[in-house]
Amino acid sequence: MTKSLEKSVGRALLVAARLHRSRMGERLNALGLFPGQEQALKALQPAPMTMGELATLLRVKPPTVSKTIGRLSLQGLVTREGGGRDGRLVQVALTESGQKTAAALDAVWNQVEDELLEKLDAKERKQLRKLLRKASKGLSKAGVDVDDADAEGDEAESDAA
């Protein structure tokens, strides 16, 4: 038996994801960024890394990272330098302007997150995070880790609730 499109969880998730991406795009545009660039900036905020490390962290292919870093470099937000003993390894680091932009991204993310969750109470928010992580695990390929970094935070919240 097939579900109607209107009752499809996948369809509801897709609509929410598109709306989230659109809202983030509006906010990022105000900072001169495109969706996806914010992830690279936030990943580089703690410390420089190689292009390969960045690709792995962002779960994208190296050419995608190369293109993103190229654009961010043209904007003066990152620098690329040959690293260490192997000149082929390129280290990417945020410039001072890149650090400021990365810091501003927290406010952007929080604004959109507040809009996304404004109709949900604390219990529903926790439940949604848990269910989305569970659904992600169901879709992930065998052997691929799903980021559960905030799972401990959910457990701590449940103790406090």
PDB file of C-alpha atoms in Angstrom:
ATOM      1  CA  MET A   1       0.000   0.000   0.000  1.00  0.00           C
ATOM      2  CA  THR A   2       1.443   3.421  -0.902  1.00  0.00           C
ATOM      3  CA  LYS A   3       1.040   6.506   1.217  1.00  0.00           C
ATOM      4  CA  SER A   4      -0.381   9.612  -0.316  1.00  0.00           C
ATOM      5  CA  LEU A   5       2.156  12.346  -0.868  1.00  0.00           C
ATOM      6  CA  GLU A   6       0.359  14.604   1.606  1.00  0.00           C
ATOM      7  CA  LYS A   7       0.870  12.072   4.405  1.00  0.00           C
ATOM      8  CA  SER A   8       4.477  11.262   3.540  1.00  0.00           C
ATOM      9  CA  VAL A   9       6.992  11.941   6.321  1.00  0.00           C
ATOM     10  CA  GLY A  10       9.707  12.250   3.692  1.00  0.00           C
ATOM     11  CA  ARG A  11       7.736  14.932   1.866  1.00  0.00           C
ATOM     12  CA  ALA A  12       7.159  16.880   5.105  1.00  0.00           C
ATOM     13  CA  LEU A  13      10.867  16.640   5.892  1.00  0.00           C
ATOM     14  CA  LEU A  14      11.779  17.796   2.392  1.00  0.00           C
ATOM     15  CA  VAL A  15       9.449  20.812   2.625  1.00  0.00           C
ATOM     16  CA  ALA A  16      10.854  21.780   6.051  1.00  0.00           C
ATOM     17  CA  ALA A  17      14.430  21.370   4.791  1.00  0.00           C
ATOM     18  CA  ARG A  18      13.768  23.525   1.726  1.00  0.00           C
ATOM     19  CA  LEU A  19      12.153  26.250   3.822  1.00  0.00           C
ATOM     20  CA  HIS A  20      15.055  26.132   6.277  1.00  0.00           C
ATOM     21  CA  ARG A  21      17.594  26.349   3.465  1.00  0.00           C
ATOM     22  CA  SER A  22      15.697  29.244   1.881  1.00  0.00           C
ATOM     23  CA  ARG A  23      15.532  31.156   5.167  1.00  0.00           C
ATOM     24  CA  MET A  24      19.227  30.491   5.824  1.00  0.00           C
ATOM     25  CA  GLY A  25      19.992  31.608   2.279  1.00  0.00           C
ATOM     26  CA  GLU A  26      18.264  34.939   2.889  1.00  0.00           C
ATOM     27  CA  ARG A  27      20.240  35.510   6.096  1.00  0.00           C
ATOM     28  CA  LEU A  28      23.527  34.349   4.575  1.00  0.00           C
ATOM     29  CA  ASN A  29      23.035  36.592   1.563  1.00  0.00           C
ATOM     30  CA  ALA A  30      23.005  39.566   3.934  1.00  0.00           C
ATOM     31  CA  LEU A  31      26.521  38.494   4.985  1.00  0.00           C
ATOM     32  CA  GLY A  32      27.630  38.021   1.370  1.00  0.00           C
ATOM     33  CA  LEU A  33      27.572  34.219   1.646  1.00  0.00           C
ATOM     34  CA  PHE A  34      25.851  31.376  -0.155  1.00  0.00           C
ATOM     35  CA  PRO A  35      24.385  28.281   1.549  1.00  0.00           C
ATOM     36  CA  GLY A  36      27.140  25.801   2.320  1.00  0.00           C
ATOM     37  CA  GLN A  37      29.838  28.426   2.780  1.00  0.00           C
ATOM     38  CA  GLU A  38      28.811  28.938   6.395  1.00  0.00           C
ATOM     39  CA  GLN A  39      29.611  25.313   7.148  1.00  0.00           C
ATOM     40  CA  ALA A  40      33.160  25.702   5.856  1.00  0.00           C
ATOM     41  CA  LEU A  41      33.675  28.908   7.845  1.00  0.00           C
ATOM     42  CA  LYS A  42      32.384  27.342  11.063  1.00  0.00           C
ATOM     43  CA  ALA A  43      34.523  24.227  10.503  1.00  0.00           C
ATOM     44  CA  LEU A  44      37.641  26.388  10.108  1.00  0.00           C
ATOM     45  CA  GLN A  45      36.852  28.658  13.048  1.00  0.00           C
ATOM     46  CA  PRO A  46      38.696  26.622  15.709  1.00  0.00           C
ATOM     47  CA  ALA A  47      41.836  25.946  13.663  1.00  0.00           C
ATOM     48  CA  PRO A  48      43.235  25.690  10.133  1.00  0.00           C
ATOM     49  CA  MET A  49      43.011  22.337   8.358  1.00  0.00           C
ATOM     50  CA  THR A  50      43.836  20.732   5.047  1.00  0.00           C
ATOM     51  CA  MET A  51      41.387  20.678   2.180  1.00  0.00           C
ATOM     52  CA  GLY A  52      41.062  16.901   2.611  1.00  0.00           C
ATOM     53  CA  GLU A  53      40.277  17.222   6.308  1.00  0.00           C
ATOM     54  CA  LEU A  54      37.682  19.869   5.535  1.00  0.00           C
ATOM     55  CA  ALA A  55      36.069  17.696   2.842  1.00  0.00           C
ATOM     56  CA  THR A  56      35.875  14.777   5.274  1.00  0.00           C
ATOM     57  CA  LEU A  57      34.445  16.924   8.051  1.00  0.00           C
ATOM     58  CA  LEU A  58      31.807  18.442   5.763  1.00  0.00           C
ATOM     59  CA  ARG A  59      31.086  15.059   4.140  1.00  0.00           C
ATOM     60  CA  VAL A  60      31.585  16.384   0.620  1.00  0.00           C
ATOM     61  CA  LYS A  61      33.958  15.550  -2.212  1.00  0.00           C
ATOM     62  CA  PRO A  62      37.288  17.409  -2.492  1.00  0.00           C
ATOM     63  CA  PRO A  63      36.277  19.309  -5.669  1.00  0.00           C
ATOM     64  CA  THR A  64      33.280  20.739  -3.797  1.00  0.00           C
ATOM     65  CA  VAL A  65      35.518  21.985  -0.982  1.00  0.00           C
ATOM     66  CA  SER A  66      37.985  23.371  -3.494  1.00  0.00           C
ATOM     67  CA  LYS A  67      35.252  25.388  -5.192  1.00  0.00           C
ATOM     68  CA  THR A  68      33.874  26.669  -1.880  1.00  0.00           C
ATOM     69  CA  ILE A  69      37.305  27.638  -0.572  1.00  0.00           C
ATOM     70  CA  GLY A  70      38.100  29.341  -3.876  1.00  0.00           C
ATOM     71  CA  ARG A  71      35.036  31.547  -3.534  1.00  0.00           C
ATOM     72  CA  LEU A  72      35.709  32.280   0.143  1.00  0.00           C
ATOM     73  CA  SER A  73      39.297  33.157  -0.741  1.00  0.00           C
ATOM     74  CA  LEU A  74      38.124  35.669  -3.366  1.00  0.00           C
ATOM     75  CA  GLN A  75      35.993  37.276  -0.652  1.00  0.00           C
ATOM     76  CA  GLY A  76      39.017  37.563   1.625  1.00  0.00           C
ATOM     77  CA  LEU A  77      37.566  35.201   4.230  1.00  0.00           C
ATOM     78  CA  VAL A  78      40.147  32.397   3.988  1.00  0.00           C
ATOM     79  CA  THR A  79      43.751  31.907   2.969  1.00  0.00           C
ATOM     80  CA  ARG A  80      45.343  28.857   1.382  1.00  0.00           C
ATOM     81  CA  GLU A  81      48.959  27.964   2.035  1.00  0.00           C
ATOM     82  CA  GLY A  82      51.178  25.016   1.190  1.00  0.00           C
ATOM     83  CA  GLY A  83      51.606  23.058   4.370  1.00  0.00           C
ATOM     84  CA  GLY A  84      54.448  21.248   6.074  1.00  0.00           C
ATOM     85  CA  ARG A  85      56.850  18.908   4.357  1.00  0.00           C
ATOM     86  CA  ASP A  86      54.435  17.972   1.591  1.00  0.00           C
ATOM     87  CA  GLY A  87      53.816  21.044  -0.551  1.00  0.00           C
ATOM     88  CA  ARG A  88      50.801  19.314  -2.059  1.00  0.00           C
ATOM     89  CA  LEU A  89      48.896  19.592   1.219  1.00  0.00           C
ATOM     90  CA  VAL A  90      47.102  22.897   1.305  1.00  0.00           C
ATOM     91  CA  GLN A  91      46.217  24.360   4.694  1.00  0.00           C
ATOM     92  CA  VAL A  92      43.134  26.546   4.813  1.00  0.00           C
ATOM     93  CA  ALA A  93      42.704  29.174   7.521  1.00  0.00           C
ATOM     94  CA  LEU A  94      40.282  31.961   8.263  1.00  0.00           C
ATOM     95  CA  THR A  95      41.451  35.517   7.827  1.00  0.00           C
ATOM     96  CA  GLU A  96      40.539  38.126  10.440  1.00  0.00           C
ATOM     97  CA  SER A  97      37.506  39.002   8.326  1.00  0.00           C
ATOM     98  CA  GLY A  98      36.666  35.295   8.085  1.00  0.00           C
ATOM     99  CA  GLN A  99      36.813  34.961  11.880  1.00  0.00           C
ATOM    100  CA  LYS A 100      34.394  37.877  12.274  1.00  0.00           C
ATOM    101  CA  THR A 101      32.022  36.426   9.690  1.00  0.00           C
ATOM    102  CA  ALA A 102      32.189  32.978  11.311  1.00  0.00           C
ATOM    103  CA  ALA A 103      31.353  34.521  14.675  1.00  0.00           C
ATOM    104  CA  ALA A 104      28.354  36.340  13.137  1.00  0.00           C
ATOM    105  CA  LEU A 105      27.013  33.031  11.824  1.00  0.00           C
ATOM    106  CA  ASP A 106      25.965  31.903  15.301  1.00  0.00           C
ATOM    107  CA  ALA A 107      23.357  34.670  15.445  1.00  0.00           C
ATOM    108  CA  VAL A 108      22.094  33.801  11.958  1.00  0.00           C
ATOM    109  CA  TRP A 109      21.794  30.118  12.825  1.00  0.00           C
ATOM    110  CA  ASN A 110      20.019  30.918  16.101  1.00  0.00           C
ATOM    111  CA  GLN A 111      17.519  33.232  14.382  1.00  0.00           C
ATOM    112  CA  VAL A 112      16.533  30.590  11.850  1.00  0.00           C
ATOM    113  CA  GLU A 113      16.517  27.878  14.513  1.00  0.00           C
ATOM    114  CA  ASP A 114      14.122  29.986  16.604  1.00  0.00           C
ATOM    115  CA  GLU A 115      11.801  30.398  13.604  1.00  0.00           C
ATOM    116  CA  LEU A 116      11.950  26.685  12.855  1.00  0.00           C
ATOM    117  CA  LEU A 117      11.067  25.661  16.385  1.00  0.00           C
ATOM    118  CA  GLU A 118       8.806  28.503  17.532  1.00  0.00           C
ATOM    119  CA  LYS A 119       5.655  26.333  17.429  1.00  0.00           C
ATOM    120  CA  LEU A 120       7.259  23.511  19.451  1.00  0.00           C
ATOM    121  CA  ASP A 121       7.627  23.281  23.216  1.00  0.00           C
ATOM    122  CA  ALA A 122      10.843  22.021  24.856  1.00  0.00           C
ATOM    123  CA  LYS A 123       9.648  18.404  24.991  1.00  0.00           C
ATOM    124  CA  GLU A 124       8.662  18.433  21.298  1.00  0.00           C
ATOM    125  CA  ARG A 125      12.021  19.971  20.329  1.00  0.00           C
ATOM    126  CA  LYS A 126      13.902  17.232  22.137  1.00  0.00           C
ATOM    127  CA  GLN A 127      11.683  14.578  20.594  1.00  0.00           C
ATOM    128  CA  LEU A 128      12.171  16.032  17.096  1.00  0.00           C
ATOM    129  CA  ARG A 129      15.983  16.008  17.453  1.00  0.00           C
ATOM    130  CA  LYS A 130      15.870  12.413  18.666  1.00  0.00           C
ATOM    131  CA  LEU A 131      13.563  11.266  15.867  1.00  0.00           C
ATOM    132  CA  LEU A 132      15.588  13.020  13.162  1.00  0.00           C
ATOM    133  CA  ARG A 133      18.807  11.395  14.398  1.00  0.00           C
ATOM    134  CA  LYS A 134      17.060   8.021  14.393  1.00  0.00           C
ATOM    135  CA  ALA A 135      15.716   8.581  10.864  1.00  0.00           C
ATOM    136  CA  SER A 136      19.182   9.642   9.677  1.00  0.00           C
ATOM    137  CA  LYS A 137      20.643   6.418  11.006  1.00  0.00           C
ATOM    138  CA  GLY A 138      18.011   4.496   9.073  1.00  0.00           C
ATOM    139  CA  LEU A 139      18.998   6.234   5.848  1.00  0.00           C
ATOM    140  CA  SER A 140      22.748   6.084   6.335  1.00  0.00           C
ATOM    141  CA  LYS A 141      24.744   3.344   4.683  1.00  0.00           C
ATOM    142  CA  ALA A 142      26.163   0.556   6.817  1.00  0.00           C
ATOM    143  CA  GLY A 143      29.406   1.618   8.443  1.00  0.00           C
ATOM    144  CA  VAL A 144      28.813   5.346   7.988  1.00  0.00           C
ATOM    145  CA  ASP A 145      28.697   7.241  11.261  1.00  0.00           C
ATOM    146  CA  VAL A 146      25.898   9.675  11.891  1.00  0.00           C
ATOM    147  CA  ASP A 147      26.841  12.711  13.952  1.00  0.00           C
ATOM    148  CA  ASP A 148      25.368  12.209  17.425  1.00  0.00           C
ATOM    149  CA  ALA A 149      27.358  15.023  19.025  1.00  0.00           C
ATOM    150  CA  ASP A 150      24.340  16.474  20.790  1.00  0.00           C
ATOM    151  CA  ALA A 151      22.890  13.164  21.978  1.00  0.00           C
ATOM    152  CA  GLU A 152      24.529  13.600  25.397  1.00  0.00           C
ATOM    153  CA  GLY A 153      23.002  17.078  25.604  1.00  0.00           C
ATOM    154  CA  ASP A 154      19.543  15.618  25.067  1.00  0.00           C
ATOM    155  CA  GLU A 155      20.115  13.157  27.901  1.00  0.00           C
ATOM    156  CA  ALA A 156      21.249  15.981  30.194  1.00  0.00           C
ATOM    157  CA  GLU A 157      18.172  18.007  29.235  1.00  0.00           C
ATOM    158  CA  SER A 158      15.885  15.093  30.081  1.00  0.00           C
ATOM    159  CA  ASP A 159      17.472  14.889  33.534  1.00  0.00           C
ATOM    160  CA  ALA A 160      16.816  18.599  34.046  1.00  0.00           C
ATOM    161  CA  ALA A 161      13.236  18.472  32.714  1.00  0.00           C
TER     162      ALA A 161
END
